Amino acid sequence: MSRRTLFGLGLGGAAAGLLTACAGASTTGASSGALSFLSTQFIPIEERQKFTAILKNRVKSPAVAFNSVEAGTFATTVTSQVKAGRVSVSLLGGLHGDLAPHTDRLLDLDDLLGELSDAHFSRQLVDVAKYGGATAKYVPWMQASYVLAVHKKALRWLPSGVDVHNLTYDQFLSWMTAAKKGAGKPVFGLPAGPDGLYHRFFQGYLLPSFTGGQVVPFRSPDAVEAWKYMKELWAVSTPASTNYAYMQEPLSSGEVLVAWDHVARLLDAPAKKPDEWLMVPAPRGPKGLGYMLIVAGLGILKKSPRQKEAQDVIKALCTQAAQEDVLRENGFFPTVGGDLPSGLPAAVAMEADAVSRQQSAKDAIASLPPVGVGTLDGQISQVFKDCFTLICLQNKPVQSSLDQQANKLNALLKQVKAPCWAPDDTTAGQTCQVA
């Protein structure tokens, strides 16, 4: 399977955006002699440890101090260091949206991309890295998405004639309803715990599939129907979902048989017995198959120290070997061109197939996490979480709940003056607002 086929973006002039953030900032790199690498990626300790091992193996020089931090901390750290004129961070790694507020502070990296011509980055990825300008502000690093993991035990309740790889939301609800009745308990779960990514389900999957957008139609009649659907789906979901951070854990223990989550947070479940599992695309709704595309990049601040060494680290991380390491260990897909390697772990290969089916669907709607919102990313995501709490957990009226949260969302977006991101119209150039 071609990497370029797997992640053909087709986003036009829209900026592509990214994944989750990590925790635990420090500036040890400056004092220890190691090059300081600040990133919003690889927050779980296991992921961070695996990536640190990859760095040590693939980057022979210089030594690198990898510091993973939450998106808000990332934004604050970069801004404060630049304003103080005391930049200690040499390399930045973040989602497209994490880097977006700092484009004026980032080096132009077209020359470096020219040196990386053998990496065969897709033209779409390079164009996205330009943020609508003339030059690339980062080098594409890795990409990912979210899919459904299905234990084959759950297939006994799949309605007759329904293709598990080509589900509608109505079919999925019927399936999970039948499964709850047949199993005597819910079998579907979402990562709806405090550290889970369930807000990405609403932002990138549910709302785009029902409304065609994420922000502008936030409180539209179509959005009301989406949240009414979500109430029905939640009624046949395990209540313990509000405790789950990563769905691979309840899947592995058998607490749930079907789950939606980020590809990196599903891998452990099918790893030992892949013959018992399927990975399938998310369902489609009235507007199409909404899915979220995650793209991360590597950038360098104009005032960063050790810029030449930072570029050497980027070169080392944009080889096929290094990106295959990340794919095998942490489940993030390569940005460099070429075929995916043979002999992939079965779980990774299944995810690649599901992602490919999702993106190649004729009615696919590519969605992005919030772009250009900086330190308000958490607050904006909280709006979507609060909709879930009000409507699904507290049984509040849908329309009034959406109206209330729309006012909060509009106020936040006015603060940062962020334009809309896909799938909303990105051509207006004005501050994105709920209609």
Short mmCIF file of C-alpha atoms in Angstrom, two decimals:
data_model
loop_
_atom_site.label_atom_id
_atom_site.label_comp_id
_atom_site.label_asym_id
_atom_site.label_seq_id
_atom_site.Cartn_x
_atom_site.Cartn_y
_atom_site.Cartn_z
CA MET A 1 0.00 0.00 0.00
CA SER A 2 1.41 3.40 -0.94
CA ARG A 3 1.87 5.97 1.79
CA ARG A 4 0.72 8.63 -0.61
CA THR A 5 -2.45 6.64 -1.31
CA LEU A 6 -2.99 6.09 2.38
CA PHE A 7 -2.79 9.76 3.23
CA GLY A 8 -3.81 11.64 0.06
CA LEU A 9 -5.00 14.85 1.66
CA GLY A 10 -7.17 16.61 -0.88
CA LEU A 11 -7.68 19.56 1.48
CA GLY A 12 -7.13 22.31 -1.08
CA GLY A 13 -5.97 25.50 0.63
CA ALA A 14 -7.15 24.31 4.03
CA ALA A 15 -4.58 23.84 6.73
CA ALA A 16 -4.26 20.29 7.94
CA GLY A 17 -4.19 19.70 11.63
CA LEU A 18 -3.10 17.22 14.05
CA LEU A 19 -3.11 15.14 17.12
CA THR A 20 -2.93 15.27 20.90
CA ALA A 21 -0.35 16.79 23.20
CA CYS A 22 1.95 15.50 25.89
CA ALA A 23 2.95 16.46 29.40
CA GLY A 24 6.01 17.43 31.38
CA ALA A 25 7.93 20.45 30.07
CA SER A 26 11.51 21.19 30.99
CA THR A 27 14.50 22.99 29.57
CA THR A 28 17.10 20.40 30.50
CA GLY A 29 18.52 20.47 26.99
CA ALA A 30 20.04 23.92 27.47
CA SER A 31 21.98 23.02 30.61
CA SER A 32 23.02 19.46 29.76
CA GLY A 33 24.53 20.20 26.37
CA ALA A 34 21.82 18.23 24.58
CA LEU A 35 19.76 19.92 21.90
CA SER A 36 16.35 20.91 23.30
CA PHE A 37 13.40 19.41 21.37
CA LEU A 38 10.01 20.71 22.56
CA SER A 39 6.98 18.79 21.31
CA THR A 40 3.25 18.40 21.82
CA GLN A 41 3.46 14.74 20.80
CA PHE A 42 3.78 11.46 22.72
CA ILE A 43 2.16 12.30 26.04
CA PRO A 44 1.68 8.73 27.36
CA ILE A 45 4.84 7.65 29.13
CA GLU A 46 5.12 4.51 27.01
CA GLU A 47 4.97 6.51 23.78
CA ARG A 48 7.49 9.03 25.08
CA GLN A 49 9.92 6.29 26.12
CA LYS A 50 9.63 4.56 22.77
CA PHE A 51 10.22 7.77 20.84
CA THR A 52 13.18 8.70 23.03
CA ALA A 53 14.70 5.32 22.17
CA ILE A 54 14.13 5.99 18.46
CA LEU A 55 15.85 9.36 18.80
CA LYS A 56 18.88 7.77 20.44
CA ASN A 57 19.06 5.10 17.76
CA ARG A 58 18.47 7.25 14.68
CA VAL A 59 20.05 10.58 15.67
CA LYS A 60 23.75 9.92 16.19
CA SER A 61 24.65 13.58 16.76
CA PRO A 62 23.79 15.80 18.54
CA ALA A 63 22.35 14.34 21.73
CA VAL A 64 18.70 15.36 21.98
CA ALA A 65 16.67 16.22 25.09
CA PHE A 66 13.06 15.43 24.16
CA ASN A 67 10.50 17.36 26.21
CA SER A 68 6.81 16.60 25.62
CA VAL A 69 4.31 19.18 26.83
CA GLU A 70 0.62 20.02 26.63
CA ALA A 71 -0.43 22.30 23.76
CA GLY A 72 -1.08 25.23 26.09
CA THR A 73 2.33 24.88 27.74
CA PHE A 74 3.93 24.61 24.31
CA ALA A 75 2.33 27.87 23.19
CA THR A 76 3.22 29.69 26.40
CA THR A 77 6.80 28.43 26.39
CA VAL A 78 7.46 29.46 22.79
CA THR A 79 5.85 32.87 23.20
CA SER A 80 7.55 33.69 26.49
CA GLN A 81 11.02 32.65 25.28
CA VAL A 82 10.72 34.67 22.06
CA LYS A 83 9.42 37.77 23.83
CA ALA A 84 12.15 37.55 26.47
CA GLY A 85 14.80 37.20 23.78
CA ARG A 86 16.14 34.08 25.52
CA VAL A 87 15.21 31.16 23.30
CA SER A 88 16.63 27.85 24.55
CA VAL A 89 14.50 25.51 22.43
CA SER A 90 16.22 24.46 19.21
CA LEU A 91 13.56 22.23 17.62
CA LEU A 92 9.75 22.29 17.74
CA GLY A 93 7.50 19.33 17.01
CA GLY A 94 3.77 19.89 16.98
CA LEU A 95 0.49 19.53 15.25
CA HIS A 96 -0.22 21.89 12.38
CA GLY A 97 -2.55 23.80 14.70
CA ASP A 98 0.08 23.95 17.46
CA LEU A 99 2.57 25.58 15.10
CA ALA A 100 0.05 27.85 13.36
CA PRO A 101 0.16 30.74 15.90
CA HIS A 102 3.95 30.92 15.54
CA THR A 103 4.33 31.04 11.75
CA ASP A 104 5.89 34.54 11.85
CA ARG A 105 8.46 33.22 14.33
CA LEU A 106 9.43 30.13 12.32
CA LEU A 107 12.24 29.77 9.83
CA ASP A 108 11.39 29.24 6.18
CA LEU A 109 12.37 25.63 5.49
CA ASP A 110 12.13 25.39 1.71
CA ASP A 111 15.90 24.90 1.43
CA LEU A 112 15.79 22.05 3.93
CA LEU A 113 12.88 20.46 2.05
CA GLY A 114 15.02 20.69 -1.07
CA GLU A 115 17.75 18.73 0.71
CA LEU A 116 15.08 16.17 1.66
CA SER A 117 13.92 15.60 -1.92
CA ASP A 118 14.56 11.87 -1.53
CA ALA A 119 11.85 11.79 1.15
CA HIS A 120 9.22 12.40 -1.55
CA PHE A 121 6.78 14.32 0.62
CA SER A 122 3.44 14.69 -1.11
CA ARG A 123 2.81 18.09 -2.67
CA GLN A 124 -0.34 18.42 -0.58
CA LEU A 125 1.61 18.04 2.67
CA VAL A 126 4.20 20.58 1.59
CA ASP A 127 1.49 23.04 0.53
CA VAL A 128 -0.26 22.62 3.86
CA ALA A 129 3.01 23.42 5.67
CA LYS A 130 3.04 26.84 3.94
CA TYR A 131 -0.05 28.10 5.83
CA GLY A 132 -1.25 29.79 2.65
CA GLY A 133 2.06 31.61 2.11
CA ALA A 134 4.95 31.08 -0.27
CA THR A 135 7.32 29.02 1.89
CA ALA A 136 7.05 25.99 4.17
CA LYS A 137 7.21 26.73 7.89
CA TYR A 138 7.74 23.13 8.96
CA VAL A 139 8.78 19.77 7.58
CA PRO A 140 5.97 17.16 7.65
CA TRP A 141 6.82 14.71 10.43
CA MET A 142 4.03 12.16 10.88
CA GLN A 143 0.29 11.72 10.47
CA ALA A 144 -2.56 9.72 11.94
CA SER A 145 -6.34 9.42 12.32
CA TYR A 146 -9.07 7.69 14.36
CA VAL A 147 -10.92 4.45 13.54
CA LEU A 148 -13.14 1.77 15.09
CA ALA A 149 -11.69 -1.36 16.69
CA VAL A 150 -14.04 -4.35 16.60
CA HIS A 151 -13.66 -7.69 18.35
CA LYS A 152 -15.07 -10.37 16.09
CA LYS A 153 -17.36 -11.55 18.93
CA ALA A 154 -19.43 -8.42 18.26
CA LEU A 155 -20.14 -9.44 14.68
CA ARG A 156 -22.79 -11.93 15.84
CA TRP A 157 -25.10 -8.94 16.46
CA LEU A 158 -24.35 -7.11 13.20
CA PRO A 159 -27.66 -6.63 11.34
CA SER A 160 -28.11 -8.88 8.34
CA GLY A 161 -26.77 -7.44 5.09
CA VAL A 162 -24.73 -4.70 6.77
CA ASP A 163 -21.08 -4.31 5.73
CA VAL A 164 -18.95 -3.64 8.81
CA HIS A 165 -16.45 -1.76 6.61
CA ASN A 166 -19.15 0.50 5.18
CA LEU A 167 -21.42 1.48 8.07
CA THR A 168 -23.91 4.29 8.37
CA TYR A 169 -24.54 5.87 11.76
CA ASP A 170 -28.07 4.42 11.78
CA GLN A 171 -26.69 0.94 11.10
CA PHE A 172 -24.08 1.39 13.80
CA LEU A 173 -26.74 2.40 16.33
CA SER A 174 -28.87 -0.62 15.40
CA TRP A 175 -25.84 -2.86 15.79
CA MET A 176 -24.84 -1.51 19.20
CA THR A 177 -28.47 -1.68 20.36
CA ALA A 178 -28.72 -5.33 19.35
CA ALA A 179 -25.32 -6.02 20.91
CA LYS A 180 -26.38 -4.54 24.24
CA LYS A 181 -29.48 -6.69 24.25
CA GLY A 182 -27.64 -9.83 23.17
CA ALA A 183 -24.69 -9.43 25.55
CA GLY A 184 -26.81 -8.20 28.45
CA LYS A 185 -24.64 -5.09 28.73
CA PRO A 186 -23.24 -2.39 26.41
CA VAL A 187 -20.30 -3.47 24.27
CA PHE A 188 -19.38 -0.04 22.81
CA GLY A 189 -17.07 2.44 24.46
CA LEU A 190 -15.57 5.89 23.87
CA PRO A 191 -12.47 7.47 25.48
CA ALA A 192 -14.65 9.87 27.48
CA GLY A 193 -12.47 10.08 30.58
CA PRO A 194 -10.70 13.28 31.66
CA ASP A 195 -7.67 12.45 29.51
CA GLY A 196 -9.58 10.83 26.64
CA LEU A 197 -9.92 12.19 23.11
CA TYR A 198 -13.70 11.90 22.86
CA HIS A 199 -14.04 15.57 21.86
CA ARG A 200 -12.30 14.67 18.58
CA PHE A 201 -15.20 12.29 17.86
CA PHE A 202 -17.63 15.21 18.01
CA GLN A 203 -15.34 17.65 16.18
CA GLY A 204 -14.14 15.40 13.38
CA TYR A 205 -16.69 12.61 13.00
CA LEU A 206 -20.19 13.17 14.36
CA LEU A 207 -20.73 16.84 13.49
CA PRO A 208 -19.11 16.84 10.03
CA SER A 209 -21.04 13.68 9.12
CA PHE A 210 -24.35 15.26 10.11
CA THR A 211 -23.73 18.96 9.35
CA GLY A 212 -20.83 19.13 6.87
CA GLY A 213 -18.94 21.43 9.27
CA GLN A 214 -17.53 21.73 12.77
CA VAL A 215 -17.94 25.33 13.92
CA VAL A 216 -20.26 27.30 11.62
CA PRO A 217 -23.21 24.83 11.82
CA PHE A 218 -22.50 24.11 15.53
CA ARG A 219 -26.09 24.87 16.62
CA SER A 220 -27.93 24.29 13.33
CA PRO A 221 -30.93 21.96 12.94
CA ASP A 222 -28.52 19.36 11.54
CA ALA A 223 -26.38 19.69 14.66
CA VAL A 224 -29.45 19.16 16.83
CA GLU A 225 -30.10 15.91 14.96
CA ALA A 226 -26.46 14.90 15.46
CA TRP A 227 -26.67 15.35 19.21
CA LYS A 228 -30.05 13.60 19.40
CA TYR A 229 -28.32 10.69 17.68
CA MET A 230 -25.47 10.92 20.20
CA LYS A 231 -27.95 10.63 23.07
CA GLU A 232 -29.30 7.42 21.56
CA LEU A 233 -25.81 6.05 21.00
CA TRP A 234 -24.77 6.93 24.54
CA ALA A 235 -27.79 5.03 25.86
CA VAL A 236 -26.27 1.83 24.43
CA SER A 237 -22.67 2.67 25.38
CA THR A 238 -20.92 1.53 28.53
CA PRO A 239 -21.25 4.18 31.27
CA ALA A 240 -17.67 3.33 32.31
CA SER A 241 -16.56 5.23 29.20
CA THR A 242 -16.34 8.35 31.35
CA ASN A 243 -13.34 6.70 33.05
CA TYR A 244 -11.48 5.64 29.88
CA ALA A 245 -8.43 7.51 28.60
CA TYR A 246 -7.19 4.94 26.07
CA MET A 247 -9.59 2.39 24.61
CA GLN A 248 -6.94 -0.30 24.13
CA GLU A 249 -7.16 -1.06 27.85
CA PRO A 250 -10.91 -1.85 28.13
CA LEU A 251 -10.72 -3.61 24.75
CA SER A 252 -7.87 -5.81 25.98
CA SER A 253 -9.69 -6.67 29.20
CA GLY A 254 -12.96 -7.47 27.39
CA GLU A 255 -14.89 -4.67 29.11
CA VAL A 256 -15.91 -3.49 25.63
CA LEU A 257 -15.88 -5.22 22.25
CA VAL A 258 -16.16 -2.16 19.98
CA ALA A 259 -14.44 1.20 20.47
CA TRP A 260 -13.50 4.39 18.65
CA ASP A 261 -10.15 6.05 19.37
CA HIS A 262 -6.91 7.40 17.97
CA VAL A 263 -4.97 4.76 16.05
CA ALA A 264 -2.05 4.96 18.49
CA ARG A 265 -4.41 4.23 21.39
CA LEU A 266 -5.93 1.09 19.89
CA LEU A 267 -2.82 -0.90 19.00
CA ASP A 268 -2.31 -2.90 22.18
CA ALA A 269 -5.71 -4.61 22.06
CA PRO A 270 -5.24 -6.66 18.86
CA ALA A 271 -1.46 -7.00 19.15
CA LYS A 272 -1.40 -10.45 20.77
CA LYS A 273 -4.34 -12.05 18.95
CA PRO A 274 -4.86 -10.08 15.73
CA ASP A 275 -7.01 -12.84 14.19
CA GLU A 276 -9.72 -11.96 16.71
CA TRP A 277 -9.95 -8.30 15.65
CA LEU A 278 -11.00 -5.94 12.89
CA MET A 279 -10.19 -2.26 12.38
CA VAL A 280 -12.89 -0.48 10.37
CA PRO A 281 -13.73 3.05 9.20
CA ALA A 282 -16.02 5.31 11.18
CA PRO A 283 -19.67 5.38 10.07
CA ARG A 284 -21.05 7.90 7.59
CA GLY A 285 -23.95 10.29 8.19
CA PRO A 286 -26.36 12.32 6.04
CA LYS A 287 -23.58 14.63 4.79
CA GLY A 288 -20.89 11.98 4.30
CA LEU A 289 -18.11 10.17 6.13
CA GLY A 290 -16.53 12.71 8.43
CA TYR A 291 -13.06 11.84 9.68
CA MET A 292 -10.23 13.73 11.35
CA LEU A 293 -6.81 13.98 9.76
CA ILE A 294 -3.84 14.47 12.07
CA VAL A 295 -0.60 16.00 10.72
CA ALA A 296 2.43 16.96 12.80
CA GLY A 297 5.45 18.96 11.69
CA LEU A 298 8.99 19.84 12.74
CA GLY A 299 9.88 23.54 12.85
CA ILE A 300 12.67 25.84 13.99
CA LEU A 301 12.25 29.28 15.53
CA LYS A 302 14.11 32.15 13.85
CA LYS A 303 15.79 32.88 17.19
CA SER A 304 16.55 29.26 18.10
CA PRO A 305 20.11 28.29 18.97
CA ARG A 306 21.87 25.43 17.15
CA GLN A 307 19.74 25.73 14.03
CA LYS A 308 22.07 23.67 11.83
CA GLU A 309 22.01 20.81 14.34
CA ALA A 310 18.22 21.05 14.56
CA GLN A 311 18.06 20.63 10.81
CA ASP A 312 20.27 17.55 11.12
CA VAL A 313 17.79 16.08 13.61
CA ILE A 314 14.92 16.78 11.19
CA LYS A 315 16.84 15.01 8.41
CA ALA A 316 17.38 11.99 10.65
CA LEU A 317 13.68 11.83 11.60
CA CYS A 318 12.55 12.10 7.98
CA THR A 319 14.23 8.95 6.76
CA GLN A 320 12.19 5.88 5.91
CA ALA A 321 13.91 3.91 8.66
CA ALA A 322 13.10 6.42 11.42
CA GLN A 323 9.51 6.87 10.31
CA GLU A 324 9.01 3.12 10.08
CA ASP A 325 10.27 2.90 13.67
CA VAL A 326 7.63 5.40 14.76
CA LEU A 327 4.98 3.47 12.83
CA ARG A 328 5.90 0.14 14.40
CA GLU A 329 6.36 1.46 17.93
CA ASN A 330 3.79 4.24 18.29
CA GLY A 331 1.39 3.76 15.38
CA PHE A 332 1.88 7.15 13.70
CA PHE A 333 2.06 6.87 9.93
CA PRO A 334 4.95 8.17 7.77
CA THR A 335 4.93 11.37 5.77
CA VAL A 336 7.79 10.25 3.54
CA GLY A 337 6.78 8.69 0.24
CA GLY A 338 7.01 5.08 -0.84
CA ASP A 339 5.28 1.85 0.03
CA LEU A 340 4.55 0.89 3.60
CA PRO A 341 7.07 -1.69 4.79
CA SER A 342 6.31 -5.39 4.63
CA GLY A 343 6.12 -7.34 7.83
CA LEU A 344 4.27 -4.68 9.76
CA PRO A 345 2.66 -5.79 13.01
CA ALA A 346 -0.79 -7.12 12.14
CA ALA A 347 -2.54 -4.47 14.22
CA VAL A 348 -0.74 -1.66 12.37
CA ALA A 349 -1.57 -3.21 9.00
CA MET A 350 -5.25 -3.44 9.97
CA GLU A 351 -5.25 0.22 11.01
CA ALA A 352 -3.61 1.21 7.73
CA ASP A 353 -6.38 -0.56 5.84
CA ALA A 354 -9.12 1.13 7.90
CA VAL A 355 -7.56 4.58 7.47
CA SER A 356 -7.18 4.02 3.74
CA ARG A 357 -10.85 3.00 3.39
CA GLN A 358 -11.89 6.01 5.46
CA GLN A 359 -9.95 8.54 3.43
CA SER A 360 -10.68 7.05 0.02
CA ALA A 361 -14.46 7.01 0.54
CA LYS A 362 -16.22 8.99 -2.20
CA ASP A 363 -18.17 10.97 0.39
CA ALA A 364 -15.25 11.49 2.79
CA ILE A 365 -15.19 14.81 4.67
CA ALA A 366 -11.70 15.63 5.97
CA SER A 367 -11.79 17.48 9.28
CA LEU A 368 -9.03 19.10 11.31
CA PRO A 369 -8.56 19.78 15.00
CA PRO A 370 -8.76 23.49 15.87
CA VAL A 371 -6.10 25.47 13.99
CA GLY A 372 -4.43 28.68 15.15
CA VAL A 373 -6.10 28.87 18.55
CA GLY A 374 -2.91 28.63 20.62
CA THR A 375 -3.37 28.47 24.38
CA LEU A 376 -7.16 28.38 24.01
CA ASP A 377 -7.12 24.93 22.38
CA GLY A 378 -8.13 23.23 25.63
CA GLN A 379 -10.96 25.68 26.28
CA ILE A 380 -12.31 25.30 22.75
CA SER A 381 -12.23 21.52 23.02
CA GLN A 382 -13.95 21.81 26.41
CA VAL A 383 -16.94 23.39 24.67
CA PHE A 384 -17.52 20.16 22.74
CA LYS A 385 -17.00 18.11 25.91
CA ASP A 386 -19.52 20.28 27.74
CA CYS A 387 -22.09 19.63 25.01
CA PHE A 388 -21.70 15.93 25.71
CA THR A 389 -22.01 16.46 29.46
CA LEU A 390 -25.12 18.63 29.17
CA ILE A 391 -26.94 16.61 26.52
CA CYS A 392 -25.90 13.01 27.15
CA LEU A 393 -25.03 12.91 30.87
CA GLN A 394 -27.38 15.56 32.29
CA ASN A 395 -30.21 15.14 29.75
CA LYS A 396 -30.51 18.89 29.09
CA PRO A 397 -32.46 20.13 26.03
CA VAL A 398 -30.33 19.88 22.92
CA GLN A 399 -31.03 23.24 21.26
CA SER A 400 -30.63 25.38 24.37
CA SER A 401 -27.45 23.51 25.30
CA LEU A 402 -25.98 24.14 21.86
CA ASP A 403 -26.99 27.81 21.97
CA GLN A 404 -25.31 28.21 25.34
CA GLN A 405 -22.09 26.55 24.21
CA ALA A 406 -22.12 28.36 20.86
CA ASN A 407 -21.88 31.69 22.70
CA LYS A 408 -18.84 30.41 24.60
CA LEU A 409 -17.23 29.10 21.42
CA ASN A 410 -17.76 32.39 19.58
CA ALA A 411 -16.26 34.36 22.45
CA LEU A 412 -13.14 32.16 22.49
CA LEU A 413 -12.67 32.37 18.73
CA LYS A 414 -13.00 36.17 18.85
CA GLN A 415 -10.16 36.25 21.40
CA VAL A 416 -7.72 34.54 19.07
CA LYS A 417 -9.24 35.86 15.81
CA ALA A 418 -8.79 32.39 14.29
CA PRO A 419 -10.18 31.80 10.79
CA CYS A 420 -12.19 28.65 10.16
CA TRP A 421 -10.51 25.31 9.52
CA ALA A 422 -11.67 22.29 7.53
CA PRO A 423 -14.35 21.22 6.95
CA ASP A 424 -15.77 24.73 7.46
CA ASP A 425 -15.17 27.31 4.74
CA THR A 426 -11.55 28.44 5.02
CA THR A 427 -11.62 31.06 2.24
CA ALA A 428 -13.31 33.95 4.02
CA GLY A 429 -10.22 34.94 6.03
CA GLN A 430 -12.32 36.32 8.86
CA THR A 431 -12.68 35.14 12.45
CA CYS A 432 -14.54 31.85 12.52
CA GLN A 433 -17.94 32.08 14.21
CA VAL A 434 -20.94 29.85 14.84
CA ALA A 435 -23.78 30.96 12.59
#
